[in-house]
mmCIF file of C-alpha atoms in Angstrom:
data_model
loop_
_atom_site.group_PDB
_atom_site.id
_atom_site.type_symbol
_atom_site.label_atom_id
_atom_site.label_comp_id
_atom_site.label_asym_id
_atom_site.label_seq_id
_atom_site.Cartn_x
_atom_site.Cartn_y
_atom_site.Cartn_z
ATOM 1 C CA GLN A 69 0.000 0.000 0.000
ATOM 2 C CA ALA A 70 2.825 2.414 0.862
ATOM 3 C CA LEU A 71 4.445 1.824 -2.530
ATOM 4 C CA ARG A 72 1.144 2.271 -4.366
ATOM 5 C CA GLU A 73 0.652 5.617 -2.612
ATOM 6 C CA ARG A 74 4.074 6.637 -3.947
ATOM 7 C CA GLY A 75 3.310 5.806 -7.556
ATOM 8 C CA CYS A 76 4.074 2.091 -7.979
ATOM 9 C CA ARG A 77 1.496 0.517 -10.256
ATOM 10 C CA SER A 78 2.943 -2.291 -12.378
ATOM 11 C CA GLU A 79 4.655 -5.512 -11.338
ATOM 12 C CA GLU A 80 7.845 -4.301 -13.003
ATOM 13 C CA GLN A 81 7.808 -1.161 -10.866
ATOM 14 C CA PHE A 82 7.399 -3.240 -7.732
ATOM 15 C CA ARG A 83 10.246 -5.545 -8.771
ATOM 16 C CA GLU A 84 12.519 -2.553 -9.485
ATOM 17 C CA VAL A 85 11.824 -1.053 -6.054
ATOM 18 C CA LEU A 86 12.428 -4.429 -4.417
ATOM 19 C CA ARG A 87 15.782 -4.727 -6.210
ATOM 20 C CA GLU A 88 16.774 -1.284 -4.928
ATOM 21 C CA ILE A 89 15.763 -2.186 -1.379
ATOM 22 C CA GLU A 90 17.686 -5.463 -1.467
ATOM 23 C CA ALA A 91 20.773 -3.678 -2.800
ATOM 24 C CA GLU A 92 20.567 -1.078 -0.016
ATOM 25 C CA VAL A 93 20.170 -3.797 2.647
ATOM 26 C CA GLN A 94 23.261 -5.551 1.316
ATOM 27 C CA ARG A 95 25.200 -2.269 1.218
ATOM 28 C CA ARG A 96 24.369 -1.594 4.857
ATOM 29 C CA LYS A 97 25.355 -5.104 5.913
ATOM 30 C CA GLU A 98 28.810 -4.533 4.438
ATOM 31 C CA LEU A 99 29.373 -1.145 6.087
ATOM 32 C CA ILE A 100 30.583 -2.511 9.442
ATOM 33 C CA HIS A 101 33.167 -4.818 7.856
ATOM 34 C CA GLN A 102 34.419 -2.141 5.474
ATOM 35 C CA SER A 103 34.778 0.275 8.376
ATOM 36 C CA ALA A 104 36.770 -2.266 10.398
ATOM 37 C CA GLU A 105 39.118 -2.765 7.449
ATOM 38 C CA ARG A 106 39.681 0.984 7.101
ATOM 39 C CA ARG A 107 40.304 1.363 10.805
ATOM 40 C CA ALA A 108 42.949 -1.366 10.753
ATOM 41 C CA ILE A 109 44.781 0.344 7.889
ATOM 42 C CA ILE A 110 44.576 3.770 9.552
ATOM 43 C CA SER A 111 45.808 2.405 12.883
ATOM 44 C CA LYS A 112 48.815 0.824 11.194
ATOM 45 C CA CYS A 113 49.746 3.487 8.641
ATOM 46 C CA TYR A 114 48.481 6.926 9.651
ATOM 47 C CA LYS A 115 50.734 9.299 11.602
ATOM 48 C CA PRO A 116 48.678 11.889 13.520
ATOM 49 C CA LYS A 117 49.759 15.516 13.414
ATOM 50 C CA HIS A 118 48.273 16.226 16.872
ATOM 51 C CA PRO A 119 48.255 12.873 18.710
ATOM 52 C CA GLU A 120 47.251 14.587 21.952
ATOM 53 C CA VAL A 121 43.712 15.319 20.672
ATOM 54 C CA TYR A 122 42.851 11.623 20.541
ATOM 55 C CA THR A 123 42.530 11.328 24.336
ATOM 56 C CA LEU A 124 40.036 13.553 26.142
ATOM 57 C CA GLN A 125 41.593 15.880 28.688
ATOM 58 C CA ASP A 126 39.963 18.401 31.023
ATOM 59 C CA SER A 127 42.044 21.116 29.388
ATOM 60 C CA PHE A 128 40.111 20.560 26.135
ATOM 61 C CA LEU A 129 36.803 21.314 27.849
ATOM 62 C CA ALA A 130 35.478 24.816 28.401
ATOM 63 C CA PRO A 131 35.596 25.862 32.088
ATOM 64 C CA GLU A 132 31.845 26.590 31.864
ATOM 65 C CA PHE A 133 31.191 23.017 30.729
ATOM 66 C CA LEU A 134 33.109 21.627 33.700
ATOM 67 C CA GLU A 135 31.114 23.920 35.996
ATOM 68 C CA ILE A 136 27.823 22.649 34.524
ATOM 69 C CA VAL A 137 28.927 19.046 35.121
ATOM 70 C CA ARG A 138 29.883 19.922 38.713
ATOM 71 C CA PHE A 139 26.447 21.429 39.278
ATOM 72 C CA CYS A 140 24.662 18.392 37.811
ATOM 73 C CA THR A 141 26.586 16.009 40.077
ATOM 74 C CA SER A 142 26.030 18.102 43.216
ATOM 75 C CA PRO A 143 23.417 17.216 45.867
ATOM 76 C CA GLY A 144 20.035 18.689 45.064
ATOM 77 C CA ALA A 145 20.773 19.394 41.400
ATOM 78 C CA ASP A 146 17.528 19.739 39.446
ATOM 79 C CA LEU A 147 16.275 20.693 36.009
ATOM 80 C CA GLN A 148 15.448 24.294 36.868
ATOM 81 C CA GLY A 149 18.897 24.868 38.283
ATOM 82 C CA LEU A 150 20.504 23.327 35.216
ATOM 83 C CA LEU A 151 18.459 25.481 32.838
ATOM 84 C CA SER A 152 19.928 28.583 34.437
ATOM 85 C CA HIS A 153 23.332 27.440 33.080
ATOM 86 C CA LEU A 154 22.095 26.785 29.514
ATOM 87 C CA GLU A 155 20.638 28.676 26.568
ATOM 88 C CA SER A 156 17.180 27.358 25.704
ATOM 89 C CA PHE A 157 15.401 27.712 22.367
ATOM 90 C CA SER A 158 11.599 27.861 22.237
ATOM 91 C CA ASP A 159 9.729 24.913 23.717
ATOM 92 C CA LYS A 160 11.518 22.305 21.593
ATOM 93 C CA ARG A 161 13.961 21.272 24.342
ATOM 94 C CA ILE A 162 16.995 22.442 22.385
ATOM 95 C CA TYR A 163 19.849 23.710 24.543
ATOM 96 C CA ARG A 164 23.205 25.346 23.857
ATOM 97 C CA LEU A 165 26.203 25.091 26.166
ATOM 98 C CA PRO A 166 29.972 25.654 25.995
ATOM 99 C CA VAL A 167 31.822 22.390 25.325
ATOM 100 C CA PHE A 168 35.390 22.891 24.029
ATOM 101 C CA THR A 169 38.050 25.569 24.235
ATOM 102 C CA GLU A 170 39.000 27.517 21.115
ATOM 103 C CA GLU A 171 42.528 26.072 21.284
ATOM 104 C CA PHE A 172 41.255 22.509 21.200
ATOM 105 C CA CYS A 173 38.875 23.227 18.307
ATOM 106 C CA GLN A 174 41.733 24.648 16.249
ATOM 107 C CA ALA A 175 44.024 21.674 16.947
ATOM 108 C CA PHE A 176 41.237 19.169 16.283
ATOM 109 C CA VAL A 177 40.278 20.719 12.933
ATOM 110 C CA ASP A 178 43.961 20.866 11.981
ATOM 111 C CA GLU A 179 44.236 17.140 12.745
ATOM 112 C CA LEU A 180 41.112 16.374 10.697
ATOM 113 C CA GLU A 181 42.446 18.352 7.737
ATOM 114 C CA ASN A 182 45.736 16.491 7.985
ATOM 115 C CA PHE A 183 43.861 13.196 7.831
ATOM 116 C CA GLU A 184 41.726 14.411 4.900
ATOM 117 C CA GLN A 185 44.881 15.285 2.965
ATOM 118 C CA SER A 186 46.449 11.893 3.615
ATOM 119 C CA ASP A 187 46.100 8.869 1.341
ATOM 120 C CA MET A 188 44.320 6.858 4.039
ATOM 121 C CA PRO A 189 40.999 5.155 3.178
ATOM 122 C CA LYS A 190 38.037 7.231 4.334
ATOM 123 C CA GLY A 191 34.488 6.321 5.200
ATOM 124 C CA ARG A 192 31.886 9.078 5.104
ATOM 125 C CA PRO A 193 29.424 9.816 7.901
ATOM 126 C CA ASN A 194 26.205 8.830 6.100
ATOM 127 C CA THR A 195 24.334 9.105 2.809
ATOM 128 C CA MET A 196 23.533 12.775 3.471
ATOM 129 C CA ASN A 197 27.032 13.978 4.385
ATOM 130 C CA ASN A 198 29.635 13.363 1.686
ATOM 131 C CA TYR A 199 32.496 15.144 3.444
ATOM 132 C CA GLY A 200 33.660 14.388 6.962
ATOM 133 C CA VAL A 201 35.264 11.719 9.112
ATOM 134 C CA LEU A 202 33.991 8.685 11.023
ATOM 135 C CA LEU A 203 35.778 9.117 14.346
ATOM 136 C CA ASN A 204 35.709 5.439 15.320
ATOM 137 C CA GLU A 205 37.905 4.767 12.274
ATOM 138 C CA LEU A 206 40.471 7.175 13.735
ATOM 139 C CA GLY A 207 40.439 5.162 16.963
ATOM 140 C CA MET A 208 38.756 7.888 19.014
ATOM 141 C CA ASP A 209 35.858 5.906 20.489
ATOM 142 C CA GLU A 210 37.394 4.651 23.729
ATOM 143 C CA PRO A 211 39.956 7.352 24.585
ATOM 144 C CA PHE A 212 37.877 10.399 23.624
ATOM 145 C CA LEU A 213 34.216 9.839 22.797
ATOM 146 C CA THR A 214 33.192 7.398 25.515
ATOM 147 C CA PRO A 215 34.595 9.684 28.268
ATOM 148 C CA LEU A 216 32.851 12.665 26.625
ATOM 149 C CA ARG A 217 29.522 10.805 26.552
ATOM 150 C CA GLU A 218 29.977 9.833 30.196
ATOM 151 C CA ARG A 219 30.720 13.460 31.102
ATOM 152 C CA LEU A 220 27.428 14.439 29.477
ATOM 153 C CA LEU A 221 25.312 11.871 31.348
ATOM 154 C CA PRO A 222 24.558 14.030 34.426
ATOM 155 C CA ILE A 223 23.343 16.760 32.052
ATOM 156 C CA THR A 224 21.254 14.546 29.770
ATOM 157 C CA ALA A 225 19.803 12.718 32.786
ATOM 158 C CA LEU A 226 18.131 15.958 33.887
ATOM 159 C CA LEU A 227 17.204 17.184 30.398
ATOM 160 C CA TYR A 228 15.880 13.989 28.805
ATOM 161 C CA PRO A 229 14.964 11.401 31.472
ATOM 162 C CA GLU A 230 12.225 9.781 29.354
ATOM 163 C CA LEU A 231 14.734 9.173 26.527
ATOM 164 C CA GLY A 232 17.222 7.318 28.711
ATOM 165 C CA GLY A 233 19.319 10.399 29.374
ATOM 166 C CA ALA A 234 20.790 8.763 32.476
ATOM 167 C CA CYS A 235 21.790 5.579 30.646
ATOM 168 C CA LEU A 236 23.151 6.600 27.251
ATOM 169 C CA ASP A 237 25.448 3.607 26.841
ATOM 170 C CA SER A 238 26.725 3.855 23.254
ATOM 171 C CA HIS A 239 27.203 6.341 20.450
ATOM 172 C CA LYS A 240 28.064 6.991 16.839
ATOM 173 C CA ALA A 241 30.300 10.018 16.337
ATOM 174 C CA PHE A 242 31.507 11.759 13.226
ATOM 175 C CA VAL A 243 32.629 15.129 11.952
ATOM 176 C CA VAL A 244 30.864 16.804 9.036
ATOM 177 C CA LYS A 245 32.354 19.456 6.779
ATOM 178 C CA TYR A 246 30.550 22.125 4.760
ATOM 179 C CA SER A 247 32.210 24.376 2.160
ATOM 180 C CA LEU A 248 31.233 26.210 -1.007
ATOM 181 C CA HIS A 249 32.439 23.571 -3.440
ATOM 182 C CA GLU A 250 31.394 20.527 -1.401
ATOM 183 C CA ASP A 251 28.352 20.025 0.852
ATOM 184 C CA LEU A 252 26.591 23.360 1.399
ATOM 185 C CA ASP A 253 23.658 22.307 3.545
ATOM 186 C CA LEU A 254 21.738 19.364 4.990
ATOM 187 C CA SER A 255 18.110 18.621 4.243
ATOM 188 C CA SER A 256 15.454 17.957 6.849
ATOM 189 C CA HIS A 257 15.866 14.717 8.803
ATOM 190 C CA TYR A 258 15.951 13.194 12.270
ATOM 191 C CA ASP A 259 18.759 11.195 13.870
ATOM 192 C CA ASN A 260 19.175 7.534 14.780
ATOM 193 C CA ALA A 261 19.777 8.583 18.383
ATOM 194 C CA GLU A 262 17.984 9.232 21.633
ATOM 195 C CA VAL A 263 19.988 12.428 22.235
ATOM 196 C CA THR A 264 22.285 14.313 19.829
ATOM 197 C CA LEU A 265 25.206 16.621 20.591
ATOM 198 C CA ASN A 266 26.238 18.955 17.736
ATOM 199 C CA VAL A 267 29.367 21.052 18.408
ATOM 200 C CA SER A 268 30.611 23.798 16.100
ATOM 201 C CA LEU A 269 34.385 23.382 15.709
ATOM 202 C CA GLY A 270 34.985 26.245 13.223
ATOM 203 C CA LYS A 271 36.428 27.481 10.908
ATOM 204 C CA GLU A 272 35.387 30.866 9.521
ATOM 205 C CA PHE A 273 31.987 30.834 7.785
ATOM 206 C CA THR A 274 28.837 32.874 7.289
ATOM 207 C CA GLU A 275 25.186 31.791 7.365
ATOM 208 C CA GLY A 276 24.492 28.059 7.642
ATOM 209 C CA ASN A 277 22.195 28.172 10.681
ATOM 210 C CA LEU A 278 20.538 25.016 11.915
ATOM 211 C CA TYR A 279 16.749 24.882 11.729
ATOM 212 C CA PHE A 280 14.449 22.775 13.887
ATOM 213 C CA GLY A 281 10.887 21.662 13.271
ATOM 214 C CA ASP A 282 8.608 19.256 15.107
ATOM 215 C CA PHE A 283 9.446 16.185 17.131
ATOM 216 C CA SER A 284 9.129 13.304 14.666
ATOM 217 C CA GLN A 285 6.658 11.414 16.849
ATOM 218 C CA ASP A 286 4.464 14.432 17.513
ATOM 219 C CA PRO A 287 4.098 16.418 14.258
ATOM 220 C CA ALA A 288 1.877 19.502 14.202
ATOM 221 C CA PRO A 289 -0.633 20.180 11.401
ATOM 222 C CA VAL A 290 1.329 23.342 10.583
ATOM 223 C CA PRO A 291 5.023 22.838 11.463
ATOM 224 C CA LYS A 292 6.740 25.683 13.276
ATOM 225 C CA TYR A 293 10.455 26.101 12.551
ATOM 226 C CA ILE A 294 13.114 27.991 14.461
ATOM 227 C CA GLU A 295 16.686 28.841 13.454
ATOM 228 C CA VAL A 296 19.689 28.490 15.764
ATOM 229 C CA GLU A 297 23.074 30.024 15.007
ATOM 230 C CA HIS A 298 26.307 28.060 15.306
ATOM 231 C CA VAL A 299 28.782 29.407 17.863
ATOM 232 C CA GLY A 300 32.372 28.145 17.862
ATOM 233 C CA GLY A 301 33.196 25.721 20.667
ATOM 234 C CA ARG A 302 29.564 25.524 21.772
ATOM 235 C CA GLY A 303 27.306 22.529 21.380
ATOM 236 C CA LEU A 304 23.598 22.021 20.852
ATOM 237 C CA LEU A 305 21.842 19.235 22.711
ATOM 238 C CA HIS A 306 18.554 18.058 21.235
ATOM 239 C CA ARG A 307 16.356 14.991 21.026
ATOM 240 C CA GLY A 308 17.423 12.680 18.219
ATOM 241 C CA GLY A 309 13.862 12.602 16.948
ATOM 242 C CA GLN A 310 13.741 16.383 16.568
ATOM 243 C CA ILE A 311 13.357 17.121 12.854
ATOM 244 C CA HIS A 312 16.152 19.449 11.789
ATOM 245 C CA GLY A 313 18.511 20.462 9.001
ATOM 246 C CA ALA A 314 21.274 22.912 8.094
ATOM 247 C CA LEU A 315 20.800 25.953 5.882
ATOM 248 C CA PRO A 316 23.445 26.659 3.199
ATOM 249 C CA ILE A 317 26.630 28.404 4.207
ATOM 250 C CA ALA A 318 27.318 31.594 2.232
ATOM 251 C CA SER A 319 31.107 31.647 2.556
ATOM 252 C CA GLY A 320 34.011 29.904 4.248
ATOM 253 C CA GLU A 321 34.145 26.424 5.722
ATOM 254 C CA ARG A 322 32.414 24.833 8.710
ATOM 255 C CA TRP A 323 33.287 21.691 10.691
ATOM 256 C CA ASN A 324 30.893 20.156 13.209
ATOM 257 C CA LEU A 325 31.276 17.284 15.648
ATOM 258 C CA ILE A 326 28.103 15.177 15.791
ATOM 259 C CA VAL A 327 27.596 12.599 18.544
ATOM 260 C CA TRP A 328 24.526 10.387 18.286
ATOM 261 C CA MET A 329 24.006 9.039 21.817
ATOM 262 C CA ARG A 330 21.930 5.920 22.298
ATOM 263 C CA ALA A 331 20.205 4.245 25.262
ATOM 264 C CA SER A 332 19.736 0.509 24.820
ATOM 265 C CA ALA A 333 17.136 0.507 27.614
ATOM 266 C CA ILE A 334 14.933 2.642 25.365
ATOM 267 C CA ARG A 335 15.629 1.319 21.874
ATOM 268 C CA ASN A 336 15.526 -2.339 22.874
ATOM 269 C CA GLN A 337 11.821 -1.769 23.454
ATOM 270 C CA LEU A 338 11.115 0.311 20.345
ATOM 271 C CA CYS A 339 13.410 1.017 17.384
ATOM 272 C CA PRO A 340 13.502 4.818 16.900
ATOM 273 C CA MET A 341 13.677 4.471 13.118
ATOM 274 C CA CYS A 342 11.056 1.858 12.214
ATOM 275 C CA ARG A 343 8.967 2.340 15.399
ATOM 276 C CA ARG A 344 8.675 -1.408 15.992
ATOM 277 C CA LYS A 345 10.056 -3.727 18.625
ATOM 278 C CA PRO A 346 13.477 -4.622 17.209
ATOM 279 C CA GLU A 347 14.463 -8.064 16.003
ATOM 280 C CA LEU A 348 18.162 -8.171 16.789
ATOM 281 C CA VAL A 349 20.938 -9.592 14.680
ATOM 282 C CA GLU A 350 24.620 -9.791 15.606
ATOM 283 C CA ALA A 351 26.914 -6.923 14.703
ATOM 284 C CA GLU A 352 30.351 -5.617 15.642
ATOM 285 C CA GLY A 353 31.245 -2.770 17.968
ATOM 286 C CA PHE A 354 28.397 -0.559 19.160
ATOM 287 C CA GLY A 355 26.214 -1.542 16.222
ATOM 288 C CA ASP A 356 23.236 0.795 16.321
ATOM 289 C CA GLY A 357 23.084 0.863 20.112
ATOM 290 C CA PHE A 358 20.781 -2.137 20.688
ATOM 291 C CA THR A 359 21.682 -4.820 23.196
ATOM 292 C CA GLU A 360 20.572 -8.353 23.906
ATOM 293 C CA PRO A 361 21.218 -9.263 27.567
ATOM 294 C CA LEU A 362 23.094 -12.493 28.152
ATOM 295 C CA GLU A 363 22.120 -15.009 30.821
ATOM 296 C CA GLU A 364 24.217 -13.169 33.391
ATOM 297 C CA GLU A 365 22.436 -9.934 32.366
ATOM 298 C CA VAL A 366 25.622 -8.262 31.145
ATOM 299 C CA PRO A 367 24.565 -5.971 28.283
ATOM 300 C CA GLN A 368 26.623 -6.198 25.105
ATOM 301 C CA THR A 369 26.083 -3.345 22.648
ATOM 302 C CA VAL A 370 26.769 -5.468 19.590
ATOM 303 C CA ASP A 371 23.382 -5.731 17.890
ATOM 304 C CA VAL A 372 21.410 -3.824 15.288
ATOM 305 C CA CYS A 373 17.727 -3.796 14.469
ATOM 306 C CA ALA A 374 17.175 -6.313 11.661
ATOM 307 C CA LEU A 375 14.648 -3.944 10.093
#
């Protein structure tokens, strides 16, 4: 019925769509293995320009961010107190906060550009972003991204309790790049995440604001959009299901760190993409953030939704 509503009429049309779907399923099944192969090559052959940026240090984090974390871990911390430390945008539960220092952002972008200019194999973030870096392939998951996610937990626990904000136990992280002769913008979409962190790393650019619409599971008859400006070193926290996109940049070049944070306690009950109870199949690494508890109830984030 869904295909008929989108114009499929003949058997040949149905067969063509089915062939496309099967090809896409096969492509996605191969992604994890291809990524592991690239990571092995990069680990063996790539020489970082700034090796220090691969391991998270307090000196990379803005003093205001560390203060927010201290507040959230203090006795009696509550949502209202936290909101006094953040910038809020409309009623869409979108918040901006300082994350990194300017010095770290500059060194990190310089490292990413060095990698881009190398002859190493490169995977791209997704089908919508053609320029950028998958940070797990650079070996940044354990030393940098997992500690960053864990630092964010006291904040997300207060902001998004119903989305598993206190138990975000895996992530997918990547950097996206926008420039005049490459990707200019990003069309409307929502993320495969419970909570998303989007940090502006630089460089110099004009325009290119983010825009936010409805929550994907609660659309309004007449969507209301708001625009939010990127500020260097600052991050936006929002629900993964918040429909959003990026307007075109007018000049310069922009790099953003995107961290999709996932809570297996939430998505094991309902896949955020297909909105069904997931049927799990084995995968490598974090997979898509689903888990299947073993007999001893030790969660292993190594599964993906078969759908």
